Coordinates of C-alpha atoms in Angstrom, one line a residue:
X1 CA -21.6 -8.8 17.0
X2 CA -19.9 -10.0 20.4
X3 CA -19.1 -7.5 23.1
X4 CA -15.2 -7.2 21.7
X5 CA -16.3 -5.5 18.2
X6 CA -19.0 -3.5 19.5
X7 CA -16.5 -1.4 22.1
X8 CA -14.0 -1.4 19.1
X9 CA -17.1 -0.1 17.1
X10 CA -17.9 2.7 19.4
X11 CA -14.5 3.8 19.0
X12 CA -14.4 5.1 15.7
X13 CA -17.0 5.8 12.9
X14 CA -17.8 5.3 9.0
X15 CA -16.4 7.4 6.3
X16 CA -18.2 7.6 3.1
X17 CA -16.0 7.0 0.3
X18 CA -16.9 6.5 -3.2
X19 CA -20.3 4.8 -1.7
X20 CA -18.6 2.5 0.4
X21 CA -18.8 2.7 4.1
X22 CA -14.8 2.1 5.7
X23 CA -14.6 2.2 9.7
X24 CA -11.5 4.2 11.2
X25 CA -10.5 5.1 14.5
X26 CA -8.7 8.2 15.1
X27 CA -7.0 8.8 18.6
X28 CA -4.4 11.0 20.5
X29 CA -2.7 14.1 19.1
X30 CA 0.9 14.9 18.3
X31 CA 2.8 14.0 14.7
X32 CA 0.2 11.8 12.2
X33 CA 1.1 7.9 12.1
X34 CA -0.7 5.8 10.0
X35 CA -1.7 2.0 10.4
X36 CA -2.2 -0.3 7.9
X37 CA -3.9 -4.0 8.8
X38 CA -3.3 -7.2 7.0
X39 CA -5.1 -10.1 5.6
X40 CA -7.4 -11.4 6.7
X41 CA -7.5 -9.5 10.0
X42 CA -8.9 -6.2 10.2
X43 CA -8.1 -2.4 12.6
X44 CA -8.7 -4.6 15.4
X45 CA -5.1 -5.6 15.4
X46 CA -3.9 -2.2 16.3
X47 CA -6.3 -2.1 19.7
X48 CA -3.2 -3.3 22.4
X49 CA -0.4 -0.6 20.1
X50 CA -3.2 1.9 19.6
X51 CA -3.1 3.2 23.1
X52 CA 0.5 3.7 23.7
X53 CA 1.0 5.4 20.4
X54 CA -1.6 7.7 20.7
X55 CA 0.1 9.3 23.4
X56 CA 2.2 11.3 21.6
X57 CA 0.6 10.8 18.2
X58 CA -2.7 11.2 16.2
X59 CA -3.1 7.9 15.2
X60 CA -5.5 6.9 12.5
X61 CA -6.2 2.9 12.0
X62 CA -8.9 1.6 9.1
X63 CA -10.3 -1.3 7.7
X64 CA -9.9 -1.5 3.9
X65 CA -13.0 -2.7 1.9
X66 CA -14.2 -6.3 2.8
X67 CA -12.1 -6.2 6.2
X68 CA -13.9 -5.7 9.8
X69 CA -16.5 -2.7 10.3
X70 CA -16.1 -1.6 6.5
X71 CA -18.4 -2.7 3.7
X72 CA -18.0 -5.9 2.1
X73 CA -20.1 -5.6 -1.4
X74 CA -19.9 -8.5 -3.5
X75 CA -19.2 -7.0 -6.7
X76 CA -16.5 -4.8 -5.6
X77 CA -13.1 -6.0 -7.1
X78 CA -10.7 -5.4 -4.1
X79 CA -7.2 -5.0 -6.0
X80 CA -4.5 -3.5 -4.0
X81 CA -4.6 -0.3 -6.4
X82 CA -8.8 -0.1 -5.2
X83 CA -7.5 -0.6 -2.0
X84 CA -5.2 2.4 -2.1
X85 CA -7.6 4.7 -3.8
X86 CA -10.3 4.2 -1.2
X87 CA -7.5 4.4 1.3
X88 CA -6.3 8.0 0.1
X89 CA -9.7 9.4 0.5
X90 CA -10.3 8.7 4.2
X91 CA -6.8 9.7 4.7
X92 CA -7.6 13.2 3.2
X93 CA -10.8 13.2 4.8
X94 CA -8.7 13.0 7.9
X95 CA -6.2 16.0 7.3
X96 CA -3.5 13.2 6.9
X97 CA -1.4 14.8 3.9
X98 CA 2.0 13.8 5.5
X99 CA 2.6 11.1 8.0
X100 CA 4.5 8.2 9.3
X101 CA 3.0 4.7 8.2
X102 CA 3.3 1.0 9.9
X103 CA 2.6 -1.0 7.8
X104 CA 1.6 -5.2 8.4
X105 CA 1.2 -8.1 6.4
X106 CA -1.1 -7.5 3.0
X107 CA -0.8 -3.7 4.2
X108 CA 2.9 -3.4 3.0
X109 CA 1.7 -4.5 -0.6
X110 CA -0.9 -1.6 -0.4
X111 CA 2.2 0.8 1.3
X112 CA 3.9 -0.3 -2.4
X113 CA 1.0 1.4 -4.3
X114 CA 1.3 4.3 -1.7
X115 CA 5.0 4.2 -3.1
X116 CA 4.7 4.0 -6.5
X117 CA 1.6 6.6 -6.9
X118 CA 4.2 9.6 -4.7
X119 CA 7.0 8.2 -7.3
X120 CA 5.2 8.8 -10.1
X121 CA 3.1 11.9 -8.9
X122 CA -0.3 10.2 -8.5
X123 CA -1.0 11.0 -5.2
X124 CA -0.5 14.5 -2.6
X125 CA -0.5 12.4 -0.1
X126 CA 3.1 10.9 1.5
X127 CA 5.1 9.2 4.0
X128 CA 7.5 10.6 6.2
X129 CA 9.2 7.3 7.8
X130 CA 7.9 3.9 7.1
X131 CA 7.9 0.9 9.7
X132 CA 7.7 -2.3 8.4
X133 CA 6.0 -5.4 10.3
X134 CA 6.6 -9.1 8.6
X135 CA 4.9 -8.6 5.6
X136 CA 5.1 -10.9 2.2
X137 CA 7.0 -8.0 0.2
X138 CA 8.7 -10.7 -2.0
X139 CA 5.5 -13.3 -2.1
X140 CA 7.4 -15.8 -4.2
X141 CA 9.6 -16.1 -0.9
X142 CA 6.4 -16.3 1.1
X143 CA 4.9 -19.5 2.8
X144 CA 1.4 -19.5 2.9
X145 CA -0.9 -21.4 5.2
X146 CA -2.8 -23.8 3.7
X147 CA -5.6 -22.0 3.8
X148 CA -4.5 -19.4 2.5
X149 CA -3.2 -21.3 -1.1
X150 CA -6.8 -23.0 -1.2
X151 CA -8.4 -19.8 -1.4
X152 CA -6.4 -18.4 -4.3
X153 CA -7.8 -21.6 -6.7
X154 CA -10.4 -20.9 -9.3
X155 CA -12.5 -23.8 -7.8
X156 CA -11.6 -24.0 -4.0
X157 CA -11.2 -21.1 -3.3
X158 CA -15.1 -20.4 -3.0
X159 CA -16.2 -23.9 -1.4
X160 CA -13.6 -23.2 1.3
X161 CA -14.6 -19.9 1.9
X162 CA -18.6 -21.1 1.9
X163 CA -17.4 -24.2 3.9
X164 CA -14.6 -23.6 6.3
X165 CA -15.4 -23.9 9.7
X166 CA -14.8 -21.6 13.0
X167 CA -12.5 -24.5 13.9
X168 CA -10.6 -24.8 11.0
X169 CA -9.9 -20.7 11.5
X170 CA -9.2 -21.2 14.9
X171 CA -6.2 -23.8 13.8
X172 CA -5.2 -21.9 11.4
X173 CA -5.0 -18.1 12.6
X174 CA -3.4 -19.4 15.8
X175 CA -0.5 -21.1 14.5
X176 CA 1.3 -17.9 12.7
X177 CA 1.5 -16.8 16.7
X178 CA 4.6 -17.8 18.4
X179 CA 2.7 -18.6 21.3
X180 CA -0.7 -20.6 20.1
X181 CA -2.5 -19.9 23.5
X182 CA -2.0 -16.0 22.9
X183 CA -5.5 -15.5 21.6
X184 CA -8.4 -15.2 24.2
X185 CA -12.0 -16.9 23.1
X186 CA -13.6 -13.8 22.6
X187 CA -10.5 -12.4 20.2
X188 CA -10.8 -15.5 18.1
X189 CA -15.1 -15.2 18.0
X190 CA -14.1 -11.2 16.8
X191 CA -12.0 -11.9 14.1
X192 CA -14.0 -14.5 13.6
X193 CA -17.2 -13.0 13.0
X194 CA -16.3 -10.6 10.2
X195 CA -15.0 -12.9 8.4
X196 CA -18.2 -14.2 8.2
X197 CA -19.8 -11.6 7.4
X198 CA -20.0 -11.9 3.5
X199 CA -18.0 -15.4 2.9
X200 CA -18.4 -15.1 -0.8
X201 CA -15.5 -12.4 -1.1
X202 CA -13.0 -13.9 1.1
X203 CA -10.9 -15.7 -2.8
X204 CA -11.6 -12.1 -3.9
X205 CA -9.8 -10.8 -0.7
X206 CA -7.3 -13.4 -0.8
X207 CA -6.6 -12.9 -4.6
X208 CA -3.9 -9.6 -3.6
X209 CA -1.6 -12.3 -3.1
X210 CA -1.3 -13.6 -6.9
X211 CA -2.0 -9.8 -8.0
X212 CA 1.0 -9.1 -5.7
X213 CA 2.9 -11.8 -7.8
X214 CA 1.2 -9.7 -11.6
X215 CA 1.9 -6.6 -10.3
X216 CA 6.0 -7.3 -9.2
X217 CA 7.0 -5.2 -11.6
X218 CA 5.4 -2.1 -10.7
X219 CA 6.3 -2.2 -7.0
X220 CA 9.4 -3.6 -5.7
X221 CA 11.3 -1.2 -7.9
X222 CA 9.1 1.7 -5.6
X223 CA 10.9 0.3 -2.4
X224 CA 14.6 0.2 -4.1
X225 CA 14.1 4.1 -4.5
X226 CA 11.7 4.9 -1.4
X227 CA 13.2 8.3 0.0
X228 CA 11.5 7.6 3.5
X229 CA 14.1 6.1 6.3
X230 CA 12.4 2.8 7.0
X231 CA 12.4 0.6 9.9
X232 CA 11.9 -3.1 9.4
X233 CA 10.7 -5.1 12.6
X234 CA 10.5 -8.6 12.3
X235 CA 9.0 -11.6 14.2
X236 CA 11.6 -13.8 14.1
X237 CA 9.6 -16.9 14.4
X238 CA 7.2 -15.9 11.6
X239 CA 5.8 -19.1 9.6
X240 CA 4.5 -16.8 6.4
X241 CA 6.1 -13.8 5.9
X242 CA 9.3 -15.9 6.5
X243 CA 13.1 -14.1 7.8
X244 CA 14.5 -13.9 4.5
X245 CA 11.7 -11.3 3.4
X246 CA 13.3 -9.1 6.1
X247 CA 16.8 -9.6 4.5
X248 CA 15.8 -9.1 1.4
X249 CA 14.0 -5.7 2.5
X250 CA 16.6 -4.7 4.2
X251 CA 19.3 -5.1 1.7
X252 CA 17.1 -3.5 -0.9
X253 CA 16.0 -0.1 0.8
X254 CA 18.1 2.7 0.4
X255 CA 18.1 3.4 4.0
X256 CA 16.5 0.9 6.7
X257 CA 17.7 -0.5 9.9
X258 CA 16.3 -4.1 10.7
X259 CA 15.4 -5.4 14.1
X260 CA 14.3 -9.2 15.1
X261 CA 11.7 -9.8 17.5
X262 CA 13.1 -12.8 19.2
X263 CA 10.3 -15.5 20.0
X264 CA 7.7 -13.9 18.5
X265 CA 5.6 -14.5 14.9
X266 CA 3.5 -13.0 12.4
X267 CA 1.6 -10.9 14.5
X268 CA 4.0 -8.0 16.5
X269 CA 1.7 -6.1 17.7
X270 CA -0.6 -8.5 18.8
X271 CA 2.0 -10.9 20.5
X272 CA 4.6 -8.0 22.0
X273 CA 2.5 -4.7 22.0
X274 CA 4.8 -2.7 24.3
X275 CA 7.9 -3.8 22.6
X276 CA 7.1 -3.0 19.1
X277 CA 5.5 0.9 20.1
X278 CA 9.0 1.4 22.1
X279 CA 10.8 0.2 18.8
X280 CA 8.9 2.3 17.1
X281 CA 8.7 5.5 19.1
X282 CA 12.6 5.0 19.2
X283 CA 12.5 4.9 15.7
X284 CA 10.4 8.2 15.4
X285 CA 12.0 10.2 17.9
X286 CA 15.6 9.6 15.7
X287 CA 14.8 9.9 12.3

């Protein structure tokens, strides 16, 4: 573990839940906000947002099972809905009953099962105001990286995830940024490492994206009736989670404002920290 992920480490500390061990960091006080990472990253993302936000808020960031700090069993079947579930319980553990959620990449297809179980009375849990950060809502309008298709086949999928090199990572992670020199060595050996961590899961991890596809018609109906105002801040210069997405969300919720990050990617809060949290504590402070 390189210097970067122990700090992070000593930040927060592991929950038990249901027998798996899932890292989250809990800073600040003031109005719960909740964070949600996306794939194939980890709570590391949040780390430049995290302390900006956590002045006026209690912020809680997590890795879901098989991402970062949390454990990564083999067996362990890593839908979305399993995601949730383990989510919801180190969100109770936490007090966090009610809160506002931002919500990234593969975490706005877990924020859908959030959705869908407080439409249909499945969970106490809720949302307040929702902030949306390019995420593949609508994946059939999503462009994934190479990568990223490979691992979703039957067959490749597990000889790229055994095979793939730090390199080939390296390429790949950096060019959803708008600017491909963002990313210091010792971010890229991070994320880096825990990915490596247990290779053989990384087509399981990667498999929300065709369940995501299965599942259509259980979630996007949630967002067409979400009662929670929703703010939807885009990278405009996003590769994956491509500008029509944020259109299309926009156009769907019953009541969203959208915002374009000009020059900027996939990754918001990593490539414009101080922009997004004043977007967002705009946001907050009217709604």
């Amino acid at each position: 573990m390189d210097q970067l992920m122990a700090n992070w480490r000593a930040r927060g500390r592991v929950l038990d839940c249901d027998g798996l061990g899932i890292f989250r960091v809990v800073e600040g006080s003031g109005t719960p906000l909740v964070l949600f990472h996306g794939f194939p990253s980890h709570s590391l993302d949040w780390r430049t947002l995290l302390p900006i936000l956590s002045r006026h808020h209690r912020v809680l960031c997590l890795d879901f099972p098989g991402y970062g700090l949390s454990d990564k069993p083999t067996e362990y079947g890593y839908s979305l809905v399993d995601q949730f579930r383990i989510t919801e319980q180190v969100l109770k553990q936490e007090g966090f009953d009610e809160f506002d959620l931002v919500c990234h990449d593969m975490g706005s297809s877990i924020a859908c099962e959030l959705f869908y179980q407080m439409q249909k009375g499945g969970t106490r849990i809720k949302t307040r105001r929702v902030i949306f950060l390019n995420g593949s809502v609508y994946m059939e309008m999503a462009k994934p990286l190479f990568t990223q298709r490979l691992l979703r086949k039957k067959y490749l999928g597990p000889l790229l995830a055994r095979f793939a090199s730090k390199r080939l990572f390296e390429r790949q992670f950096r060019s959803v940024f708008a600017d491909r020199s963002l990313l210091s060595k010792e971010e890229i050996d991070a994320y880096w490492w825990t990915l490596t961590d247990n290779r053989q899961i990384m087509p399981k991890l990667a498999g929300y994206m065709n369940e995501r596809l299965r599942r259509a018609d259980r979630w996007l109906p949630t967002l067409k009736k979400l009662s929670s105002p929703a703010l939807i801040l885009w990278g405009r210069s996003d590769p994956v989670a491509v500008p029509a997405i944020a259109h299309r969300l926009h156009r769907e919720l019953p009541d969203s404002r959208l915002i374009w990050l000009t020059g900027i990617g996939h990754y918001p809060q990593l490539e414009a920290p101080a922009e997004v949290a004043g977007h967002i504590e705009t946001f907050l402070n009217n709604r």
